[in-house]
Short mmCIF file of C-alpha atoms (C1' of nucleotides) in Angstrom, two decimals:
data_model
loop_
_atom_site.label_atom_id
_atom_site.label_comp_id
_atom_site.label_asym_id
_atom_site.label_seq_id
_atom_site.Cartn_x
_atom_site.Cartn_y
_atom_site.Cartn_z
CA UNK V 249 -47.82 -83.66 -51.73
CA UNK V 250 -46.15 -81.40 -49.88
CA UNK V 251 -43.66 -83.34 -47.77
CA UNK V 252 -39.87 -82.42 -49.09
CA UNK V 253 -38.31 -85.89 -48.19
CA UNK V 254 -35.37 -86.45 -50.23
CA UNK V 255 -35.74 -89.20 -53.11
CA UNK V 256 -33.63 -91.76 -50.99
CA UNK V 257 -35.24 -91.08 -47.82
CA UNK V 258 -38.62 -91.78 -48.96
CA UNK V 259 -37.53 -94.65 -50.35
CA UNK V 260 -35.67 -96.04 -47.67
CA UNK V 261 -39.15 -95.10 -45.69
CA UNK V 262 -41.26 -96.95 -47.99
CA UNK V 263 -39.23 -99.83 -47.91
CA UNK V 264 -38.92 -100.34 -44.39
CA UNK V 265 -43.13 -100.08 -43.98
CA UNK V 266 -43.50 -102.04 -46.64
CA UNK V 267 -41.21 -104.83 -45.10
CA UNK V 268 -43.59 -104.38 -42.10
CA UNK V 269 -46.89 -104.60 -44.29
CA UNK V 270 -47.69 -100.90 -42.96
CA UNK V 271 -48.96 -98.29 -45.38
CA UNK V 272 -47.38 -94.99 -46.88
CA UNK V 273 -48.78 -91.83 -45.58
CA UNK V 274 -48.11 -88.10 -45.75
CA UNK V 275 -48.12 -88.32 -42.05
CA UNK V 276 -45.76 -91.03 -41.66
CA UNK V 277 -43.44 -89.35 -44.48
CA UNK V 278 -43.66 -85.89 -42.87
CA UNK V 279 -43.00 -87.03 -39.34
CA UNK V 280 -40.15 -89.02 -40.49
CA UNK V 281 -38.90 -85.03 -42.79
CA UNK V 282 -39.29 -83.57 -39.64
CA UNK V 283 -36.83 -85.50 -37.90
CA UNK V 284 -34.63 -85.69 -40.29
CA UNK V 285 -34.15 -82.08 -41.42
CA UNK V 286 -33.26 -80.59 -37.81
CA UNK V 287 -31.81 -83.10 -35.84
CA UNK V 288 -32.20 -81.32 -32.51
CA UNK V 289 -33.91 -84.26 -30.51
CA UNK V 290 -37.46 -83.06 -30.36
CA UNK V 291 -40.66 -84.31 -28.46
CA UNK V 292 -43.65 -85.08 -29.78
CA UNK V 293 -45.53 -82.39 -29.34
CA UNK V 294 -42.48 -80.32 -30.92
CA UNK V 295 -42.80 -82.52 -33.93
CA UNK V 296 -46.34 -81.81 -34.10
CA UNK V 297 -45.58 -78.62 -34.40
CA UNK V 298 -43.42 -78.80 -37.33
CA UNK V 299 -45.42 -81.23 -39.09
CA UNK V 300 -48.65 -79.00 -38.91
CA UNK V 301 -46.58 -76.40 -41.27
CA UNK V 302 -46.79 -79.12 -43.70
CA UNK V 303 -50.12 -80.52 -42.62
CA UNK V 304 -51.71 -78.42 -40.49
CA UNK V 305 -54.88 -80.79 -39.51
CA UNK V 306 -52.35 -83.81 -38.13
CA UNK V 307 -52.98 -84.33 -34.30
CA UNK V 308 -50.93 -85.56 -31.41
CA UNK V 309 -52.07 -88.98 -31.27
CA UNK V 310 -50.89 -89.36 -34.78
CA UNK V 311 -47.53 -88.34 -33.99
CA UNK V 312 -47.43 -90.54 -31.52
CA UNK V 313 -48.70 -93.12 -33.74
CA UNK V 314 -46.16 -91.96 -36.33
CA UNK V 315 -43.20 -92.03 -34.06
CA UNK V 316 -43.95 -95.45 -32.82
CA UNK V 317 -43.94 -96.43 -36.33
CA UNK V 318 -40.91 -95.06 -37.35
CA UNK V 319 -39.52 -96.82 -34.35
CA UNK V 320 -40.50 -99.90 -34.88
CA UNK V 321 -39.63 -100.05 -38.21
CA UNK V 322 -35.66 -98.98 -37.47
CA UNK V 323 -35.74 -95.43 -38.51
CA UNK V 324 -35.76 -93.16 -35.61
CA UNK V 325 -34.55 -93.77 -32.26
CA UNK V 326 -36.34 -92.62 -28.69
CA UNK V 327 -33.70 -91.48 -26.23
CA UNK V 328 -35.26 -91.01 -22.43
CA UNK V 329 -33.59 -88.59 -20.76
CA UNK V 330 -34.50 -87.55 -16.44
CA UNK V 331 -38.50 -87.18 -16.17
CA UNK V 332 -39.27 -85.10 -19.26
CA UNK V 333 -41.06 -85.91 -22.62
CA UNK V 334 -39.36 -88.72 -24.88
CA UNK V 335 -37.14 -87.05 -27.70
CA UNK V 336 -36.99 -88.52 -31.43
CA UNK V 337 -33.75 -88.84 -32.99
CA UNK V 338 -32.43 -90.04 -36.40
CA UNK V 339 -29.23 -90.97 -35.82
CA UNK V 340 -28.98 -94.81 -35.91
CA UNK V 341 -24.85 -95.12 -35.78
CA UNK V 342 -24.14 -96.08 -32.19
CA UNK V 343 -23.58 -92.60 -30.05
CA UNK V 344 -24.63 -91.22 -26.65
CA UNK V 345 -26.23 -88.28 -25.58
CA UNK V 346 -25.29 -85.32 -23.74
CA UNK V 347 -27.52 -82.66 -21.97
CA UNK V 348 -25.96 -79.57 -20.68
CA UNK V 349 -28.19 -78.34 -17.99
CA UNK V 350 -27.51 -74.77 -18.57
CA UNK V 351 -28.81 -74.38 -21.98
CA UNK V 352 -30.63 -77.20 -22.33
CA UNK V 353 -29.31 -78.80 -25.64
CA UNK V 354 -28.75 -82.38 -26.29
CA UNK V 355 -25.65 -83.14 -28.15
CA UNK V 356 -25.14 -86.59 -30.25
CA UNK V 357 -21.33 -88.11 -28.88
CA UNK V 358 -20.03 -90.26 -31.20
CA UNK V 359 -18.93 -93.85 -30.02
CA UNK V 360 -15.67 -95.78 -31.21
CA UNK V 361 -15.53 -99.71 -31.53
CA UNK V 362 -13.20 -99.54 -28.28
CA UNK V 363 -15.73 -97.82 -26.71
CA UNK V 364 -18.77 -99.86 -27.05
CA UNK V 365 -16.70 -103.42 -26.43
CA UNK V 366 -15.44 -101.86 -22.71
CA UNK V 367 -19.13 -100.50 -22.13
CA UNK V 368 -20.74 -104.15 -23.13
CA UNK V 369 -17.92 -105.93 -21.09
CA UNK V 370 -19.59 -105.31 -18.05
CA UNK V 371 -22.13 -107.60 -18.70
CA UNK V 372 -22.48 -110.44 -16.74
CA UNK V 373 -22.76 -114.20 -18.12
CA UNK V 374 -26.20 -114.74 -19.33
CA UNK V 375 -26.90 -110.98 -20.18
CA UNK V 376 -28.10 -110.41 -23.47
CA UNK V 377 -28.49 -106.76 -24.53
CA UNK V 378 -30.40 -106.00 -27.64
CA UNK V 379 -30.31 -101.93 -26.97
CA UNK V 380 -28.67 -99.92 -24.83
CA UNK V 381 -28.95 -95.84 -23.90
CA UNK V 382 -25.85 -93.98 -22.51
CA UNK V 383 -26.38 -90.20 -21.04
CA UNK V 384 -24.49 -87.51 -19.50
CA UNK V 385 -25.29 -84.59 -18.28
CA UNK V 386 -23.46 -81.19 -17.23
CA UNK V 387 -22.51 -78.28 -18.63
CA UNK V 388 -20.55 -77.21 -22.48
CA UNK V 389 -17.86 -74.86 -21.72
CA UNK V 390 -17.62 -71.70 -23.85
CA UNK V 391 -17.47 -72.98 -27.04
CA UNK V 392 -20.80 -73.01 -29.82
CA UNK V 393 -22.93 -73.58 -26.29
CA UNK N 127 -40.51 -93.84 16.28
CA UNK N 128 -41.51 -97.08 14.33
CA UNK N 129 -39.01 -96.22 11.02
CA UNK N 130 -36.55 -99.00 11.63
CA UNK N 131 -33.84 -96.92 10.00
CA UNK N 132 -30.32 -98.41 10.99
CA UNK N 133 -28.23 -95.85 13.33
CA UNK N 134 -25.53 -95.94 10.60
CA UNK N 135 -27.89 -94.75 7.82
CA UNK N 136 -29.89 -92.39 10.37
CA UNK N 137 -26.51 -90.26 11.02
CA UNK N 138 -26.06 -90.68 7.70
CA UNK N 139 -29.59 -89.39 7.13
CA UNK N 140 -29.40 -86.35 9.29
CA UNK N 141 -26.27 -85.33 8.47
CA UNK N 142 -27.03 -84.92 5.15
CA UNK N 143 -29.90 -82.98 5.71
CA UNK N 144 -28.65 -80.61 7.72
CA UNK N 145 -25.75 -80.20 5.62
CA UNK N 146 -28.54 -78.43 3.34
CA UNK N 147 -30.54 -76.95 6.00
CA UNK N 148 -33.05 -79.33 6.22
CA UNK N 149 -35.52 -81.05 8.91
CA UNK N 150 -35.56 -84.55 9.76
CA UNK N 151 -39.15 -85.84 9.39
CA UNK N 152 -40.69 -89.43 10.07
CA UNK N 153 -41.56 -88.82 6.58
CA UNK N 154 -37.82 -88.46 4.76
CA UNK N 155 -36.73 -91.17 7.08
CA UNK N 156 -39.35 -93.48 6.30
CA UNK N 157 -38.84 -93.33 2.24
CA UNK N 158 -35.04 -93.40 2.91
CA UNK N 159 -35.61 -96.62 4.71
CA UNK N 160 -37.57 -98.13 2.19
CA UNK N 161 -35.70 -97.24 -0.84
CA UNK N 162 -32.71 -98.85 1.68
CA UNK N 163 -34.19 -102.43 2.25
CA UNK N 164 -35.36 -103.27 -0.49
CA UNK N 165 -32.68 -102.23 -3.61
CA UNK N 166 -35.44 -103.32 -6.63
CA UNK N 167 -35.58 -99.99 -8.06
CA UNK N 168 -39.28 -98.94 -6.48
CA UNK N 169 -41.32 -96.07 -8.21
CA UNK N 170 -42.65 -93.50 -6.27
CA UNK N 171 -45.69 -95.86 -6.12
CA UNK N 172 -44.30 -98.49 -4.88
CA UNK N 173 -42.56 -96.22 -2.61
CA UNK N 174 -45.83 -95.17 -1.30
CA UNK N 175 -47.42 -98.12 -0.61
CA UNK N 176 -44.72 -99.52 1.48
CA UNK N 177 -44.26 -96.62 3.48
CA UNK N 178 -48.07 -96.93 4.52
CA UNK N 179 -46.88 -100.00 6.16
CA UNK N 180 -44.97 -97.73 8.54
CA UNK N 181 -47.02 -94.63 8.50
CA UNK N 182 -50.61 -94.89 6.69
CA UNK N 183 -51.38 -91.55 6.34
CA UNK N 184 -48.55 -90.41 4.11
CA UNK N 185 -49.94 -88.71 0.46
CA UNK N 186 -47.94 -89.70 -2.69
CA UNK N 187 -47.24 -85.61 -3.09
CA UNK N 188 -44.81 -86.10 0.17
CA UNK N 189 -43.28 -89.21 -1.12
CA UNK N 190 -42.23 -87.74 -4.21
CA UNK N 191 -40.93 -84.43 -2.42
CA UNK N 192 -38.96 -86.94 -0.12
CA UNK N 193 -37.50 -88.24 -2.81
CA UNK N 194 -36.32 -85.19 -4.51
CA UNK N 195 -34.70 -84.48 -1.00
CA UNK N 196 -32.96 -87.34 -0.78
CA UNK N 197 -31.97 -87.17 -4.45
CA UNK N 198 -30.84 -83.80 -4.18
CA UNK N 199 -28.49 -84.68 -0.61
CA UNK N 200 -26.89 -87.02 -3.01
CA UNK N 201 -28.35 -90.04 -0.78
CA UNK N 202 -30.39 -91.86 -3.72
CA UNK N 203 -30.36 -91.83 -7.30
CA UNK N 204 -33.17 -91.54 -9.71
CA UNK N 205 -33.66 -93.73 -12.60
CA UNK N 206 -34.98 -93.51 -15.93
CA UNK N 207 -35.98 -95.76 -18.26
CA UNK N 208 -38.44 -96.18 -21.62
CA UNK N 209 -41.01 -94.06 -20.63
CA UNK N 210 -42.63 -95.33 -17.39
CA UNK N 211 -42.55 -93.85 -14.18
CA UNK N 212 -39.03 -92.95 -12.43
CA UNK N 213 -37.35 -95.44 -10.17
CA UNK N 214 -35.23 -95.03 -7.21
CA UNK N 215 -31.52 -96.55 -5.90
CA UNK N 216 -29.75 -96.30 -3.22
CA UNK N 217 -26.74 -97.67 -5.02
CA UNK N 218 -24.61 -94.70 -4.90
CA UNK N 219 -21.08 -96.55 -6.77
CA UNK N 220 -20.94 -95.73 -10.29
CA UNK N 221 -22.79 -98.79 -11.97
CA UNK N 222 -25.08 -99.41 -15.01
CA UNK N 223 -28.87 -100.71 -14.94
CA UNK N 224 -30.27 -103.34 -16.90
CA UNK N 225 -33.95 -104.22 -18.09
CA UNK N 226 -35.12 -107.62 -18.32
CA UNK N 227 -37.66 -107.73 -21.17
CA UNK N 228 -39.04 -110.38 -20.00
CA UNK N 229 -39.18 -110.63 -16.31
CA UNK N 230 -39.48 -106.37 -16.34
CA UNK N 231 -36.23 -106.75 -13.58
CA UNK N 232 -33.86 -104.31 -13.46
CA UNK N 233 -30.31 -105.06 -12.23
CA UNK N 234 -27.41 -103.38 -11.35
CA UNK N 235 -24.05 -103.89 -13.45
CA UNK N 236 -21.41 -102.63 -11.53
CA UNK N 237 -18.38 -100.73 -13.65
CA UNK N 238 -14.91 -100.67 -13.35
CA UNK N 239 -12.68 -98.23 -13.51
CA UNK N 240 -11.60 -98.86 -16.68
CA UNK N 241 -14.93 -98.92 -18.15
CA UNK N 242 -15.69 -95.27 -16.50
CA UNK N 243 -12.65 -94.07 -18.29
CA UNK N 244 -13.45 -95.41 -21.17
CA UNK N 245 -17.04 -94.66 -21.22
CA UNK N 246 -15.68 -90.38 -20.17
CA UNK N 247 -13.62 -90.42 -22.85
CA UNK N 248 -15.83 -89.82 -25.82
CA UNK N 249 -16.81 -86.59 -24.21
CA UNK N 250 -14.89 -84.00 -26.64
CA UNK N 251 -13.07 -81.11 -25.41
CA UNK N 252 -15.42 -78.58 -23.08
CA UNK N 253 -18.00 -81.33 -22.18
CA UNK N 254 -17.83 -81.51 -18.62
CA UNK N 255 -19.69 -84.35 -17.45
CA UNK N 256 -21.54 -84.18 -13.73
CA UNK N 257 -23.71 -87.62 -14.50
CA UNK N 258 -24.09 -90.12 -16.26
CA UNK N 259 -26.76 -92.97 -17.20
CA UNK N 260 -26.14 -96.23 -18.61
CA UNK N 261 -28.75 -98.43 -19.22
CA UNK N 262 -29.28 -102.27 -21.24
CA UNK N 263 -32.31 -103.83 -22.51
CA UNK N 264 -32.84 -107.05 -23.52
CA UNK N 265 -33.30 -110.81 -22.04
CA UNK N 266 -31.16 -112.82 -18.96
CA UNK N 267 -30.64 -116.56 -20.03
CA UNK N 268 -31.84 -119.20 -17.59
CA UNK N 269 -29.64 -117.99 -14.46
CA UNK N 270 -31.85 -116.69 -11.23
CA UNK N 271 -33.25 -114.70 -14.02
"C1'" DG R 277 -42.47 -69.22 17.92
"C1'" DT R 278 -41.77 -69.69 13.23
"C1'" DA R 279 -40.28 -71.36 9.16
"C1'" DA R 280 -40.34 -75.71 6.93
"C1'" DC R 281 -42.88 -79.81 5.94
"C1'" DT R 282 -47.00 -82.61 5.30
"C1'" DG R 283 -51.53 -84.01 3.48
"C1'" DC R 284 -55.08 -83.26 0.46
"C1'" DA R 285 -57.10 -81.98 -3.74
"C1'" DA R 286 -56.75 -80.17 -7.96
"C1'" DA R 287 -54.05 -79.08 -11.91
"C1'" DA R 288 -50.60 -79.87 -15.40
"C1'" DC R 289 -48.48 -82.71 -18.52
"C1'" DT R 290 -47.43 -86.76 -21.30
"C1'" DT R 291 -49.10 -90.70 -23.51
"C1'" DT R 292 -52.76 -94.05 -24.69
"C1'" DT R 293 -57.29 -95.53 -26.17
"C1'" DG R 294 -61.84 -95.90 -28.59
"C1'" DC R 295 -64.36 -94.95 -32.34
"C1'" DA R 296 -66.17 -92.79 -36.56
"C1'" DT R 297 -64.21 -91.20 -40.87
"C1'" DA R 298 -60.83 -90.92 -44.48
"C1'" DG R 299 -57.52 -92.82 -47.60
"C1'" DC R 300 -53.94 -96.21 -49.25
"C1'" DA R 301 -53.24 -100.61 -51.70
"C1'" DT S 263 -63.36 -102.33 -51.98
"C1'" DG S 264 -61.45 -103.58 -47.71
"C1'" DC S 265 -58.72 -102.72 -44.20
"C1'" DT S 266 -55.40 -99.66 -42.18
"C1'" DA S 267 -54.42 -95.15 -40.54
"C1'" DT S 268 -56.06 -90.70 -39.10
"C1'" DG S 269 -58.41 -87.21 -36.22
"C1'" DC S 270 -60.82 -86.13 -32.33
"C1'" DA S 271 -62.03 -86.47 -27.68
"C1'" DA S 272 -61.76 -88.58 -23.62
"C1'" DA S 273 -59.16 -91.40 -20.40
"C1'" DA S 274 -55.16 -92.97 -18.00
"C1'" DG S 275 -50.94 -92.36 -15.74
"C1'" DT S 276 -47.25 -89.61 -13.68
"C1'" DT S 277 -45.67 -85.59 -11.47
"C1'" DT S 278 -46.38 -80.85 -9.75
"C1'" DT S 279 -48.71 -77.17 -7.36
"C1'" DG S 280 -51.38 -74.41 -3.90
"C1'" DC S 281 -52.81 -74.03 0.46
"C1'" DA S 282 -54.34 -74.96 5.20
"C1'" DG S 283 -52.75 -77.27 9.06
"C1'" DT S 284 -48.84 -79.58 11.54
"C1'" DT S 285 -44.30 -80.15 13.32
"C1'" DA S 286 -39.24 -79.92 13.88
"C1'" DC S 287 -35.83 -76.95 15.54
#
DNA sequence: GTAACTGCAAAACTTTTGCATAGCA
DNA sequence: TGCTATGCAAAAGTTTTGCAGTTAC
């Protein structure tokens, strides 16, 4: 037992497979750690990564397994950005992403009420969105880059 | 000579490529033309086989360096979404997609001005934004669905 | 003529699948 | 104990790369 989850994480995690009828693992648990502790939008096969410090025998079709999980169950959300791998992301408040092309980072923008009625008023009569992913990309001046 | 490229969009075409120093081949005018007559967001398969139609010979490696040309002379827009393959649009006005869950269609939401300002707004002080990419999931009721 | 582009094949990469084994409930 | 989840390996799908031959300028 060597996954660090915080007490109301795990729960939260166990409660949202259960409500599914999926199972508790130590690979669900430390996927869902790893994602939580740095939230820098990783891919799979950077989770993998982490998780093997932890468990160093997982492999990459569990992750993937693992992520869709989490996904599924409302945890973690999978943000697609241009033609690369898809990154993991905790954050479930309503935000966008940005990706400065110079250093590469992906930045979580924050999105106010105002915000999200003007961006779901241009949807026609009859549209019915249950999810929606907004992305920019350019460059961070100066600042913590 | 059998592209069927319109004279408009062939200027348009060459222009743009020479702006950048490039050649006009049957090939780049061929994938322009398809990507033009047909505006339901093609894959660089799809792209393929209709360009066959035209010229049969054409390999999938020069359809998808065609289309990095014409993305990169700012004459189509790629498009992605989930995690399946990358789709192409000639639609060059600032607008939105949205994915049919059901039907798999993806339509185009134009924006208004308003909406862009809105939507460029939550990008805090430094951020400066070259693209963007809006995208909806979820069902279209009844309508020409 | 020559540098750029194409076509082909192979490689690289991401994600999925099938199945035997392990482990949670 | 029974059934779900994991680990491994192989497959599938998308995109890129290397190179010889072709073509636009």
């Amino acid at each position: 037992m060597s996954y660090t989850l915080k007490t109301q994480d795990r729960r939260e995690l166990h409660t949202a497979l259960q409500k599914k009828g999926l199972r508790s693992t130590k690979q669900r648990a430390s996927v869902y750690e790893v994602i939580l502790s740095k939230k820098d939008h990783p891919t799979a096969d950077d989770i993998l990564i982490r998780v093997r410090k932890n468990l160093p025998t997982i492999s990459l079709a569990t992750v993937y397994n693992c992520l869709e999980t989490l996904v599924d169950c409302g945890l973690v959300r999978q943000v697609n950005l241009d033609r690369s791998s898809t990154r993991f992301c905790p954050n479930l408040t309503p935000h966008a992403h940005f990706k400065c092309s110079e250093s590469g980072k992906i930045f979580d923008l924050n999105m106010d009420e105002e915000t999200m009625e003007s961006l779901h008023s241009i949807l026609p009569k009859g549209f019915q969105s249950q999810n929606f992913e907004l992305s920019f990309s350019g460059t961070v001046k100066h600042l913590s880059n």
